[in-house]
PDB file of C-alpha atoms in Angstrom:
ATOM      1  CA  MET A 675      24.734 -17.852 -20.424  1.00 58.00           C
ATOM      2  CA  GLY A 676      22.696 -15.250 -22.468  1.00 76.00           C
ATOM      3  CA  ARG A 677      18.285 -16.216 -23.218  1.00 87.00           C
ATOM      4  CA  LEU A 678      15.838 -14.423 -24.695  1.00 93.00           C
ATOM      5  CA  ILE A 679      12.216 -14.240 -23.241  1.00 93.00           C
ATOM      6  CA  LEU A 680       9.190 -13.492 -24.299  1.00 95.00           C
ATOM      7  CA  ILE A 681       6.061 -12.568 -22.907  1.00 95.00           C
ATOM      8  CA  THR A 682       3.317 -11.679 -25.039  1.00 95.00           C
ATOM      9  CA  GLY A 683      -1.206 -11.274 -23.629  1.00 93.00           C
ATOM     10  CA  GLY A 684      -4.006  -8.675 -23.944  1.00 89.00           C
ATOM     11  CA  GLU A 685      -3.321  -5.206 -22.364  1.00 84.00           C
ATOM     12  CA  ARG A 686      -3.853  -4.667 -18.346  1.00 82.00           C
ATOM     13  CA  SER A 687      -3.003  -9.271 -18.000  1.00 86.00           C
ATOM     14  CA  GLY A 688       0.513  -8.203 -16.302  1.00 86.00           C
ATOM     15  CA  LYS A 689       2.935  -8.649 -18.470  1.00 91.00           C
ATOM     16  CA  SER A 690       4.853  -5.952 -16.851  1.00 89.00           C
ATOM     17  CA  ARG A 691       5.203  -7.098 -13.514  1.00 85.00           C
ATOM     18  CA  LEU A 692       5.759 -10.223 -14.948  1.00 87.00           C
ATOM     19  CA  ALA A 693       8.986  -9.436 -16.986  1.00 90.00           C
ATOM     20  CA  CYS A 694      10.537  -7.618 -13.707  1.00 88.00           C
ATOM     21  CA  ARG A 695       9.513 -10.741 -10.985  1.00 83.00           C
ATOM     22  CA  LEU A 696      11.696 -12.035 -13.583  1.00 85.00           C
ATOM     23  CA  ALA A 697      14.125  -9.247 -13.750  1.00 88.00           C
ATOM     24  CA  SER A 698      14.638  -9.411 -10.934  1.00 83.00           C
ATOM     25  CA  MET A 699      15.652 -12.281 -10.065  1.00 79.00           C
ATOM     26  CA  PHE A 700      18.345 -13.121 -12.731  1.00 83.00           C
ATOM     27  CA  SER A 701      19.913  -9.157 -11.401  1.00 87.00           C
ATOM     28  CA  ASP A 702      18.976  -7.070  -8.722  1.00 86.00           C
ATOM     29  CA  SER A 703      20.609  -4.407 -10.971  1.00 91.00           C
ATOM     30  CA  PRO A 704      18.475  -5.178 -14.591  1.00 94.00           C
ATOM     31  CA  ALA A 705      18.241  -1.965 -17.359  1.00 96.00           C
ATOM     32  CA  PHE A 706      14.027  -1.533 -18.690  1.00 95.00           C
ATOM     33  CA  ILE A 707      13.922   0.602 -22.230  1.00 95.00           C
ATOM     34  CA  ALA A 708      10.286   1.770 -22.241  1.00 93.00           C
ATOM     35  CA  THR A 709       8.906   2.832 -24.916  1.00 93.00           C
ATOM     36  CA  ALA A 710       6.465   5.078 -24.870  1.00 84.00           C
ATOM     37  CA  GLU A 711       6.031   8.489 -25.347  1.00 80.00           C
ATOM     38  CA  PRO A 712       4.603  10.660 -22.762  1.00 74.00           C
ATOM     39  CA  LYS A 713       2.415  12.563 -25.958  1.00 72.00           C
ATOM     40  CA  ASP A 714      -0.432  13.193 -22.976  1.00 76.00           C
ATOM     41  CA  ASP A 715      -1.590  14.227 -19.149  1.00 79.00           C
ATOM     42  CA  GLU A 716      -2.598  10.454 -18.602  1.00 78.00           C
ATOM     43  CA  MET A 717      -0.037   8.496 -20.203  1.00 75.00           C
ATOM     44  CA  ARG A 718       2.895  10.701 -17.980  1.00 77.00           C
ATOM     45  CA  ARG A 719       0.825   9.988 -14.924  1.00 81.00           C
ATOM     46  CA  ARG A 720       1.488   6.059 -16.350  1.00 76.00           C
ATOM     47  CA  ILE A 721       5.186   6.623 -16.563  1.00 74.00           C
ATOM     48  CA  GLU A 722       6.252   8.244 -13.873  1.00 78.00           C
ATOM     49  CA  GLU A 723       4.021   5.762 -12.030  1.00 76.00           C
ATOM     50  CA  HIS A 724       5.642   2.784 -13.626  1.00 74.00           C
ATOM     51  CA  ARG A 725       9.151   4.685 -13.419  1.00 75.00           C
ATOM     52  CA  LYS A 726       8.021   5.125  -9.071  1.00 75.00           C
ATOM     53  CA  SER A 727       7.304   1.637  -8.583  1.00 73.00           C
ATOM     54  CA  ARG A 728      11.259   0.386 -10.024  1.00 81.00           C
ATOM     55  CA  PRO A 729      13.701  -0.318  -7.600  1.00 82.00           C
ATOM     56  CA  GLU A 730      16.141   2.680  -7.726  1.00 83.00           C
ATOM     57  CA  SER A 731      18.678   0.452  -8.551  1.00 89.00           C
ATOM     58  CA  TRP A 732      17.584  -0.628 -12.046  1.00 92.00           C
ATOM     59  CA  LEU A 733      18.772   1.862 -15.182  1.00 94.00           C
ATOM     60  CA  THR A 734      15.577   3.467 -17.073  1.00 92.00           C
ATOM     61  CA  ILE A 735      16.105   4.280 -20.739  1.00 93.00           C
ATOM     62  CA  GLU A 736      12.822   5.339 -23.117  1.00 91.00           C
ATOM     63  CA  GLU A 737      13.259   5.099 -26.280  1.00 93.00           C
ATOM     64  CA  PRO A 738      10.649   5.004 -28.785  1.00 91.00           C
ATOM     65  CA  VAL A 739      12.421   3.760 -32.009  1.00 90.00           C
ATOM     66  CA  PHE A 740      15.470   2.669 -31.469  1.00 92.00           C
ATOM     67  CA  ILE A 741      15.724  -0.110 -28.578  1.00 95.00           C
ATOM     68  CA  ARG A 742      18.988  -2.022 -30.065  1.00 95.00           C
ATOM     69  CA  ASN A 743      22.097   0.616 -29.793  1.00 95.00           C
ATOM     70  CA  ALA A 744      19.915   1.296 -25.814  1.00 96.00           C
ATOM     71  CA  VAL A 745      20.399  -2.374 -25.579  1.00 96.00           C
ATOM     72  CA  GLU A 746      24.183  -2.383 -26.714  1.00 96.00           C
ATOM     73  CA  ASN A 747      24.503   0.995 -24.845  1.00 96.00           C
ATOM     74  CA  CYS A 748      22.678   0.085 -21.353  1.00 95.00           C
ATOM     75  CA  GLY A 749      25.337  -2.234 -19.799  1.00 95.00           C
ATOM     76  CA  ARG A 750      23.668  -4.300 -18.241  1.00 95.00           C
ATOM     77  CA  ASP A 751      23.374  -7.744 -18.399  1.00 94.00           C
ATOM     78  CA  VAL A 752      19.451  -8.614 -17.673  1.00 95.00           C
ATOM     79  CA  VAL A 753      18.094  -6.186 -19.911  1.00 97.00           C
ATOM     80  CA  ILE A 754      13.820  -5.335 -20.430  1.00 97.00           C
ATOM     81  CA  ILE A 755      11.654  -4.191 -23.338  1.00 97.00           C
ATOM     82  CA  ASP A 756       8.851  -2.662 -22.578  1.00 92.00           C
ATOM     83  CA  CYS A 757       7.192  -3.371 -25.373  1.00 89.00           C
ATOM     84  CA  LEU A 758       7.518  -4.006 -28.661  1.00 94.00           C
ATOM     85  CA  THR A 759       3.993  -2.284 -29.863  1.00 93.00           C
ATOM     86  CA  LEU A 760       4.231   1.052 -27.923  1.00 92.00           C
ATOM     87  CA  TRP A 761       7.787   0.670 -30.744  1.00 93.00           C
ATOM     88  CA  LEU A 762       6.233  -0.664 -34.378  1.00 92.00           C
ATOM     89  CA  SER A 763       3.797   2.256 -33.244  1.00 89.00           C
ATOM     90  CA  ASN A 764       6.148   4.678 -32.608  1.00 89.00           C
ATOM     91  CA  HIS A 765       7.965   3.310 -36.575  1.00 85.00           C
ATOM     92  CA  LEU A 766       4.610   3.357 -38.139  1.00 84.00           C
ATOM     93  CA  GLN A 767       3.875   7.411 -36.754  1.00 80.00           C
ATOM     94  CA  SER A 768       7.940   8.690 -38.007  1.00 74.00           C
ATOM     95  CA  ASP A 769       7.510   5.982 -41.438  1.00 67.00           C
ATOM     96  CA  ASN A 770      10.057   4.674 -40.469  1.00 66.00           C
ATOM     97  CA  VAL A 771       9.238   1.298 -41.402  1.00 68.00           C
ATOM     98  CA  GLY A 772      10.394   0.507 -45.008  1.00 62.00           C
ATOM     99  CA  ALA A 773       8.990  -1.854 -47.231  1.00 58.00           C
ATOM    100  CA  HIS A 774       6.468  -4.187 -46.379  1.00 57.00           C
ATOM    101  CA  GLY A 775       7.520  -3.640 -42.705  1.00 60.00           C
ATOM    102  CA  SER A 776      11.566  -4.373 -43.618  1.00 78.00           C
ATOM    103  CA  ALA A 777      12.926  -1.687 -41.310  1.00 83.00           C
ATOM    104  CA  PRO A 778      11.676  -3.132 -37.016  1.00 86.00           C
ATOM    105  CA  LEU A 779      11.716  -6.989 -38.494  1.00 89.00           C
ATOM    106  CA  ARG A 780      15.479  -5.195 -39.588  1.00 90.00           C
ATOM    107  CA  GLU A 781      16.211  -3.815 -35.881  1.00 91.00           C
ATOM    108  CA  ILE A 782      13.815  -6.908 -34.456  1.00 94.00           C
ATOM    109  CA  ARG A 783      16.151  -9.110 -36.251  1.00 94.00           C
ATOM    110  CA  THR A 784      20.132  -6.934 -35.272  1.00 95.00           C
ATOM    111  CA  LEU A 785      18.848  -7.497 -31.517  1.00 95.00           C
ATOM    112  CA  ILE A 786      18.455 -10.619 -31.364  1.00 95.00           C
ATOM    113  CA  GLU A 787      22.074 -11.382 -33.003  1.00 95.00           C
ATOM    114  CA  LEU A 788      22.900  -8.481 -30.285  1.00 95.00           C
ATOM    115  CA  ALA A 789      21.626 -10.615 -27.751  1.00 94.00           C
ATOM    116  CA  ARG A 790      22.995 -13.479 -28.786  1.00 92.00           C
ATOM    117  CA  GLN A 791      26.579 -12.300 -28.749  1.00 93.00           C
ATOM    118  CA  LYS A 792      26.720 -10.555 -25.488  1.00 93.00           C
ATOM    119  CA  GLU A 793      24.274 -13.630 -24.019  1.00 92.00           C
ATOM    120  CA  LEU A 794      22.226 -11.564 -22.619  1.00 94.00           C
ATOM    121  CA  VAL A 795      18.593 -11.970 -20.614  1.00 93.00           C
ATOM    122  CA  LEU A 796      16.796 -10.006 -22.676  1.00 96.00           C
ATOM    123  CA  ILE A 797      13.098  -9.814 -21.843  1.00 96.00           C
ATOM    124  CA  ILE A 798      10.672  -8.068 -24.239  1.00 97.00           C
ATOM    125  CA  VAL A 799       7.459  -7.809 -24.314  1.00 97.00           C
ATOM    126  CA  THR A 800       4.857  -7.233 -26.334  1.00 96.00           C
ATOM    127  CA  ASN A 801       1.456  -7.997 -26.981  1.00 94.00           C
ATOM    128  CA  GLU A 802      -0.742 -10.010 -28.820  1.00 92.00           C
ATOM    129  CA  VAL A 803      -3.074  -7.199 -30.847  1.00 86.00           C
ATOM    130  CA  GLY A 804      -5.035 -10.156 -34.334  1.00 77.00           C
ATOM    131  CA  MET A 805      -7.161 -11.999 -32.620  1.00 77.00           C
ATOM    132  CA  GLY A 806     -10.696  -9.515 -32.419  1.00 72.00           C
ATOM    133  CA  ILE A 807     -11.345  -8.718 -35.969  1.00 71.00           C
ATOM    134  CA  ILE A 808     -10.120  -7.488 -39.036  1.00 75.00           C
ATOM    135  CA  PRO A 809      -9.790  -3.367 -38.599  1.00 74.00           C
ATOM    136  CA  ALA A 810     -11.277  -1.286 -41.541  1.00 73.00           C
ATOM    137  CA  ASN A 811      -8.895   1.444 -41.241  1.00 83.00           C
ATOM    138  CA  PRO A 812      -5.743   0.374 -43.845  1.00 79.00           C
ATOM    139  CA  LEU A 813      -3.644   1.346 -41.411  1.00 78.00           C
ATOM    140  CA  ALA A 814      -4.941  -0.651 -38.539  1.00 81.00           C
ATOM    141  CA  ARG A 815      -4.215  -3.452 -41.520  1.00 84.00           C
ATOM    142  CA  LYS A 816      -0.810  -2.483 -41.716  1.00 84.00           C
ATOM    143  CA  PHE A 817       0.424  -2.398 -37.659  1.00 85.00           C
ATOM    144  CA  THR A 818      -1.643  -6.146 -36.877  1.00 87.00           C
ATOM    145  CA  HIS A 819       0.247  -7.604 -39.766  1.00 86.00           C
ATOM    146  CA  LEU A 820       3.012  -6.389 -38.708  1.00 90.00           C
ATOM    147  CA  GLN A 821       2.824  -6.564 -34.849  1.00 92.00           C
ATOM    148  CA  GLY A 822       2.095 -10.097 -36.280  1.00 91.00           C
ATOM    149  CA  LEU A 823       5.806 -10.895 -37.753  1.00 92.00           C
ATOM    150  CA  VAL A 824       7.544  -9.000 -35.491  1.00 94.00           C
ATOM    151  CA  ASN A 825       5.692 -11.011 -32.744  1.00 94.00           C
ATOM    152  CA  GLN A 826       6.476 -14.598 -34.424  1.00 95.00           C
ATOM    153  CA  THR A 827       9.716 -13.318 -34.943  1.00 95.00           C
ATOM    154  CA  VAL A 828      11.404 -12.953 -31.770  1.00 96.00           C
ATOM    155  CA  ALA A 829       9.348 -16.444 -30.956  1.00 95.00           C
ATOM    156  CA  ASP A 830      10.622 -17.925 -32.456  1.00 95.00           C
ATOM    157  CA  ALA A 831      14.410 -16.693 -32.033  1.00 95.00           C
ATOM    158  CA  SER A 832      13.016 -17.663 -27.821  1.00 93.00           C
ATOM    159  CA  ASP A 833      13.876 -19.380 -25.981  1.00 88.00           C
ATOM    160  CA  THR A 834      10.239 -18.927 -23.285  1.00 89.00           C
ATOM    161  CA  VAL A 835       7.004 -17.782 -24.160  1.00 92.00           C
ATOM    162  CA  ILE A 836       4.988 -16.815 -21.982  1.00 92.00           C
ATOM    163  CA  ALA A 837       1.355 -15.666 -22.788  1.00 92.00           C
ATOM    164  CA  MET A 838      -0.984 -13.198 -20.079  1.00 91.00           C
ATOM    165  CA  ILE A 839      -3.861 -14.103 -19.601  1.00 88.00           C
ATOM    166  CA  SER A 840      -6.157 -12.479 -16.620  1.00 83.00           C
ATOM    167  CA  GLY A 841      -3.074 -12.209 -15.019  1.00 80.00           C
ATOM    168  CA  GLN A 842      -1.975 -15.888 -14.915  1.00 81.00           C
ATOM    169  CA  PRO A 843       0.516 -16.449 -17.088  1.00 83.00           C
ATOM    170  CA  LEU A 844       0.544 -19.783 -19.637  1.00 84.00           C
ATOM    171  CA  LEU A 845       3.685 -21.450 -20.995  1.00 83.00           C
ATOM    172  CA  LEU A 846       3.423 -21.652 -24.618  1.00 88.00           C
ATOM    173  CA  LYS A 847       7.609 -22.481 -25.390  1.00 87.00           C
ATOM    174  CA  GLY A 848      10.703 -23.191 -22.535  1.00 78.00           C
ATOM    175  CA  ASN A 849      11.269 -26.190 -20.670  1.00 59.00           C
ATOM    176  CA  VAL A 850       9.770 -25.453 -17.094  1.00 47.00           C
ATOM    177  CA  GLY A 851      11.970 -27.699 -15.357  1.00 43.00           C
ATOM    178  CA  ALA A 852      14.763 -25.925 -16.672  1.00 42.00           C
ATOM    179  CA  ARG A 853      17.890 -23.811 -14.162  1.00 38.00           C
ATOM    180  CA  HIS A 854      16.009 -20.537 -14.521  1.00 42.00           C
ATOM    181  CA  ALA A 855      11.936 -21.455 -14.863  1.00 45.00           C
ATOM    182  CA  VAL A 856       9.691 -19.206 -14.832  1.00 53.00           C
ATOM    183  CA  PRO A 857       8.303 -18.426 -10.917  1.00 49.00           C
ATOM    184  CA  LEU A 858       5.436 -18.065 -11.505  1.00 47.00           C
ATOM    185  CA  LEU A 859       4.698 -21.330 -13.306  1.00 49.00           C
ATOM    186  CA  ILE A 860       5.676 -23.535  -9.863  1.00 49.00           C
ATOM    187  CA  PRO A 861       3.151 -23.945  -6.905  1.00 50.00           C
ATOM    188  CA  PHE A 862       3.514 -21.320  -3.707  1.00 65.00           C
ATOM    189  CA  ARG A 863       4.061 -17.188  -3.669  1.00 75.00           C
ATOM    190  CA  ILE A 864       5.953 -15.568  -2.708  1.00 85.00           C
ATOM    191  CA  GLY A 865       4.801 -13.217   0.395  1.00 91.00           C
ATOM    192  CA  THR A 866       6.957 -11.151   2.769  1.00 94.00           C
ATOM    193  CA  THR A 867       5.748  -8.343   5.478  1.00 94.00           C
ATOM    194  CA  SER A 868       5.675  -4.740   4.925  1.00 94.00           C
ATOM    195  CA  TYR A 869       8.449  -3.477   7.499  1.00 92.00           C
ATOM    196  CA  ILE A 870      11.440  -4.595   5.119  1.00 94.00           C
ATOM    197  CA  TYR A 871      12.668  -1.338   3.821  1.00 93.00           C
ATOM    198  CA  PRO A 872      13.643   1.379   6.999  1.00 92.00           C
ATOM    199  CA  ALA A 873      10.375   3.307   5.260  1.00 91.00           C
ATOM    200  CA  ASP A 874       6.090   3.601   5.929  1.00 91.00           C
ATOM    201  CA  ILE A 875       4.191   0.621   4.412  1.00 93.00           C
ATOM    202  CA  GLU A 876       3.469   2.941   1.376  1.00 93.00           C
ATOM    203  CA  MET A 877       7.160   2.972   0.233  1.00 92.00           C
ATOM    204  CA  ASN A 878       6.994  -0.471   1.007  1.00 93.00           C
ATOM    205  CA  ILE A 879       4.320  -1.629  -0.789  1.00 93.00           C
ATOM    206  CA  ARG A 880       6.841  -0.048  -4.420  1.00 89.00           C
ATOM    207  CA  LYS A 881       9.313  -1.700  -3.272  1.00 88.00           C
ATOM    208  CA  LEU A 882       8.484  -4.274  -2.640  1.00 90.00           C
ATOM    209  CA  ALA A 883       5.468  -5.004  -5.309  1.00 84.00           C
ATOM    210  CA  HIS A 884       7.506  -6.514  -8.156  1.00 80.00           C
ATOM    211  CA  ARG A 885       9.818  -8.848  -6.206  1.00 84.00           C
ATOM    212  CA  VAL A 886       6.382 -10.761  -4.306  1.00 88.00           C
ATOM    213  CA  ASP A 887       3.468 -11.794  -5.035  1.00 84.00           C
ATOM    214  CA  ASP A 888       1.769 -10.602  -1.668  1.00 91.00           C
ATOM    215  CA  VAL A 889       2.253  -7.874   0.866  1.00 94.00           C
ATOM    216  CA  GLU A 890       1.765  -8.476   5.229  1.00 95.00           C
ATOM    217  CA  LEU A 891       0.234  -5.608   6.581  1.00 95.00           C
ATOM    218  CA  VAL A 892       2.030  -5.101   9.632  1.00 93.00           C
ATOM    219  CA  ILE A 893      -1.265  -2.879  11.238  1.00 91.00           C
ATOM    220  CA  PHE A 894      -0.211  -1.001  15.047  1.00 85.00           C
ATOM    221  CA  GLU A 895      -1.369   1.795  17.596  1.00 78.00           C
ATOM    222  CA  SER A 896       1.053   2.756  19.400  1.00 74.00           C
ATOM    223  CA  GLU A 897       1.298   6.413  21.844  1.00 71.00           C
ATOM    224  CA  GLN A 898       4.588   7.631  19.713  1.00 75.00           C
ATOM    225  CA  VAL A 899       3.334   5.790  16.314  1.00 75.00           C
ATOM    226  CA  SER A 900       0.495   4.253  14.082  1.00 83.00           C
ATOM    227  CA  ALA A 901       0.403   2.043  10.569  1.00 87.00           C
ATOM    228  CA  TYR A 902      -2.992   2.473  11.423  1.00 88.00           C
ATOM    229  CA  PRO A 903      -4.197   3.069   7.903  1.00 91.00           C
ATOM    230  CA  SER A 904      -6.630   5.697   6.955  1.00 91.00           C
ATOM    231  CA  ALA A 905      -9.078   5.437   3.616  1.00 91.00           C
ATOM    232  CA  GLU A 906      -7.245   7.458   0.578  1.00 92.00           C
ATOM    233  CA  ASP A 907      -4.221   5.461   1.796  1.00 93.00           C
ATOM    234  CA  VAL A 908      -6.296   2.263   1.442  1.00 92.00           C
ATOM    235  CA  LEU A 909      -7.204   3.080  -2.180  1.00 89.00           C
ATOM    236  CA  ARG A 910      -3.136   4.284  -2.669  1.00 91.00           C
ATOM    237  CA  PHE A 911      -2.539   0.289  -1.830  1.00 91.00           C
ATOM    238  CA  SER A 912      -5.431  -1.224  -3.665  1.00 87.00           C
ATOM    239  CA  SER A 913      -3.607   1.143  -7.102  1.00 84.00           C
ATOM    240  CA  TYR A 914      -0.540   0.035  -5.965  1.00 82.00           C
ATOM    241  CA  ALA A 915      -2.067  -3.442  -6.786  1.00 81.00           C
ATOM    242  CA  ALA A 916      -3.924  -3.313  -9.283  1.00 75.00           C
ATOM    243  CA  ARG A 917      -0.939  -2.452 -11.070  1.00 75.00           C
ATOM    244  CA  ALA A 918       1.599  -4.885 -10.189  1.00 77.00           C
ATOM    245  CA  ASN A 919      -1.013  -7.477  -9.339  1.00 73.00           C
ATOM    246  CA  LEU A 920      -0.044  -7.902  -6.179  1.00 84.00           C
ATOM    247  CA  THR A 921      -1.816  -9.417  -2.769  1.00 87.00           C
ATOM    248  CA  PHE A 922      -2.540  -7.921   0.511  1.00 92.00           C
ATOM    249  CA  THR A 923      -3.006  -9.942   3.411  1.00 93.00           C
ATOM    250  CA  VAL A 924      -3.266  -8.220   7.239  1.00 95.00           C
ATOM    251  CA  HIS A 925      -1.491  -8.733  10.136  1.00 93.00           C
ATOM    252  CA  LEU A 926      -4.298  -7.806  12.885  1.00 92.00           C
ATOM    253  CA  PRO A 927      -2.846  -5.124  15.756  1.00 90.00           C
ATOM    254  CA  LEU A 928      -1.334  -7.417  18.622  1.00 86.00           C
ATOM    255  CA  LYS A 929      -3.509  -6.090  21.572  1.00 86.00           C
ATOM    256  CA  CYS A 930      -6.620  -6.876  19.440  1.00 88.00           C
ATOM    257  CA  SER A 931      -6.920 -10.866  22.449  1.00 88.00           C
ATOM    258  CA  ILE A 932     -10.148 -11.958  21.220  1.00 90.00           C
ATOM    259  CA  ALA A 933      -9.464 -14.621  23.813  1.00 89.00           C
ATOM    260  CA  HIS A 934      -9.112 -12.024  26.142  1.00 87.00           C
ATOM    261  CA  PRO A 935      -9.750 -13.475  29.918  1.00 86.00           C
ATOM    262  CA  ASP A 936     -11.811 -10.562  29.814  1.00 91.00           C
ATOM    263  CA  LYS A 937     -15.333  -9.482  28.210  1.00 91.00           C
ATOM    264  CA  LYS A 938     -14.333  -6.443  27.496  1.00 93.00           C
ATOM    265  CA  CYS A 939     -11.401  -6.788  26.431  1.00 91.00           C
ATOM    266  CA  ARG A 940     -12.602  -9.028  23.939  1.00 91.00           C
ATOM    267  CA  GLN A 941     -15.660  -6.562  23.357  1.00 93.00           C
ATOM    268  CA  GLU A 942     -13.492  -4.222  22.532  1.00 93.00           C
ATOM    269  CA  SER A 943     -10.243  -6.747  20.002  1.00 92.00           C
ATOM    270  CA  VAL A 944     -14.283  -7.562  18.053  1.00 93.00           C
ATOM    271  CA  GLU A 945     -14.580  -3.916  17.406  1.00 93.00           C
ATOM    272  CA  GLU A 946     -11.068  -3.245  16.527  1.00 92.00           C
ATOM    273  CA  ILE A 947     -11.544  -5.785  14.296  1.00 93.00           C
ATOM    274  CA  VAL A 948     -14.614  -5.342  12.209  1.00 93.00           C
ATOM    275  CA  LYS A 949     -13.159  -1.364  12.134  1.00 92.00           C
ATOM    276  CA  LEU A 950      -9.978  -2.866  10.441  1.00 93.00           C
ATOM    277  CA  ILE A 951     -11.530  -5.253   8.183  1.00 93.00           C
ATOM    278  CA  HIS A 952     -14.458  -2.464   6.755  1.00 92.00           C
ATOM    279  CA  ARG A 953     -10.918  -0.369   6.477  1.00 92.00           C
ATOM    280  CA  THR A 954      -9.039  -2.089   3.983  1.00 92.00           C
ATOM    281  CA  LYS A 955     -11.663  -4.166   2.448  1.00 89.00           C
ATOM    282  CA  PRO A 956     -11.003  -2.684  -0.812  1.00 87.00           C
ATOM    283  CA  LEU A 957      -7.474  -4.324  -0.445  1.00 88.00           C
ATOM    284  CA  MET A 958      -9.069  -7.447  -0.416  1.00 85.00           C
ATOM    285  CA  PRO A 959      -7.544  -8.981   1.033  1.00 88.00           C
ATOM    286  CA  PHE A 960      -6.387 -12.651   0.641  1.00 80.00           C
ATOM    287  CA  SER A 961      -6.423 -13.688   4.492  1.00 87.00           C
ATOM    288  CA  TYR A 962      -5.989 -11.727   7.787  1.00 92.00           C
ATOM    289  CA  ILE A 963      -3.822 -13.572  10.195  1.00 92.00           C
ATOM    290  CA  LEU A 964      -4.621 -12.477  14.771  1.00 88.00           C
ATOM    291  CA  HIS A 965      -1.962 -14.081  16.449  1.00 83.00           C
ATOM    292  CA  VAL A 966      -2.789 -16.940  19.967  1.00 82.00           C
ATOM    293  CA  PRO A 967      -0.962 -16.153  22.957  1.00 75.00           C
ATOM    294  CA  ILE A 968       1.785 -17.923  23.519  1.00 78.00           C
ATOM    295  CA  GLU A 969       3.464 -19.704  27.012  1.00 74.00           C
ATOM    296  CA  GLU A 970       6.812 -19.059  28.659  1.00 75.00           C
ATOM    297  CA  ILE A 971       8.643 -21.581  30.177  1.00 75.00           C
ATOM    298  CA  GLN A 972      12.100 -21.925  31.627  1.00 76.00           C
ATOM    299  CA  THR A 973      13.609 -25.157  30.492  1.00 77.00           C
ATOM    300  CA  GLU A 974      16.953 -26.000  31.567  1.00 78.00           C
ATOM    301  CA  ASN A 975      18.373 -24.328  29.370  1.00 81.00           C
ATOM    302  CA  ARG A 976      16.615 -21.441  27.654  1.00 82.00           C
ATOM    303  CA  LYS A 977      13.090 -19.656  28.512  1.00 81.00           C
ATOM    304  CA  VAL A 978      10.782 -21.170  25.216  1.00 78.00           C
ATOM    305  CA  LYS A 979       8.158 -19.799  23.864  1.00 77.00           C
ATOM    306  CA  ILE A 980       4.888 -22.382  23.214  1.00 79.00           C
ATOM    307  CA  LEU A 981       1.234 -23.001  23.181  1.00 78.00           C
ATOM    308  CA  SER A 982       0.218 -25.412  25.303  1.00 81.00           C
ATOM    309  CA  ALA A 983      -2.867 -28.168  24.359  1.00 84.00           C
ATOM    310  CA  GLU A 984      -5.088 -26.914  26.464  1.00 84.00           C
ATOM    311  CA  GLY A 985      -3.708 -23.094  26.263  1.00 83.00           C
ATOM    312  CA  LEU A 986      -5.419 -23.485  22.827  1.00 86.00           C
ATOM    313  CA  LYS A 987      -8.853 -24.929  23.549  1.00 88.00           C
ATOM    314  CA  VAL A 988      -8.945 -22.001  25.660  1.00 88.00           C
ATOM    315  CA  TRP A 989      -8.429 -19.640  23.811  1.00 88.00           C
ATOM    316  CA  GLN A 990     -10.900 -21.051  20.722  1.00 89.00           C
ATOM    317  CA  GLY A 991     -13.747 -21.592  23.513  1.00 90.00           C
ATOM    318  CA  LEU A 992     -12.851 -17.474  24.970  1.00 89.00           C
ATOM    319  CA  ALA A 993     -12.554 -16.945  20.546  1.00 88.00           C
ATOM    320  CA  VAL A 994     -15.939 -18.623  19.567  1.00 88.00           C
ATOM    321  CA  GLU A 995     -17.963 -17.176  22.070  1.00 86.00           C
TER     322      GLU A 995
END
């Protein structure tokens, strides 16, 4: 069964991240049709960063104008188009708009028909550009007018329309209780640890960014290897989080025992934790995780690990100290 989903909102509001999250719910290998053109170094960097943030199984197609043909020939049942705003701008720059914007509107209508015929899950990203003052420039007024018509055409045909505001989704059209409900509209967050893939923390963040809401950074140091992030690492992690609207949880090292029976060990643990909190502060972590000690006891059938009420009371007293 096909589905047409429109995600609209302002610049940097979280539209692309939500589109990727939705696509990954329907397929492990959707197609991503990018309408941006790398016309300067900054845009080239942004395109490359976005490409790296998507899983390797995704198909990326760069098509600035003829998006219908790209959808028809991509060979995938789940497709993202990101975004209609740049696509329309490309039409205007090529003078390929026709009378009263007939060319882009015709392209959109045939795209919608194709999605229905092939029963695709088509997720379209666009921008709301008409929420400010009326532009003084004639070309800008024409662009705003056409963008409004394009957005309305897609929204009218869509099963689901979502507005993104400051990273928060607002459902404008569609049934939230449907089988394919919008994941971010339900009241829980999805998180995972930073060692899902057999790679370092940074590679895991890149691969997980559009699949989860939070990545738990598992921090440790040993004689063989260290996962303790450098200041430069933290800045890169922070940039990934900003692009993907991702939060972090920091799992403090197991060796940090703030309730160790030895006072010196407790003090060293506190110093280590403070150091790590300062290091990870730019990430604005969702929370920090610290393990409490557990006891292993032998039952009749097997060994089990427990934290007794008395053990917890002792731990709390030392931890508070």
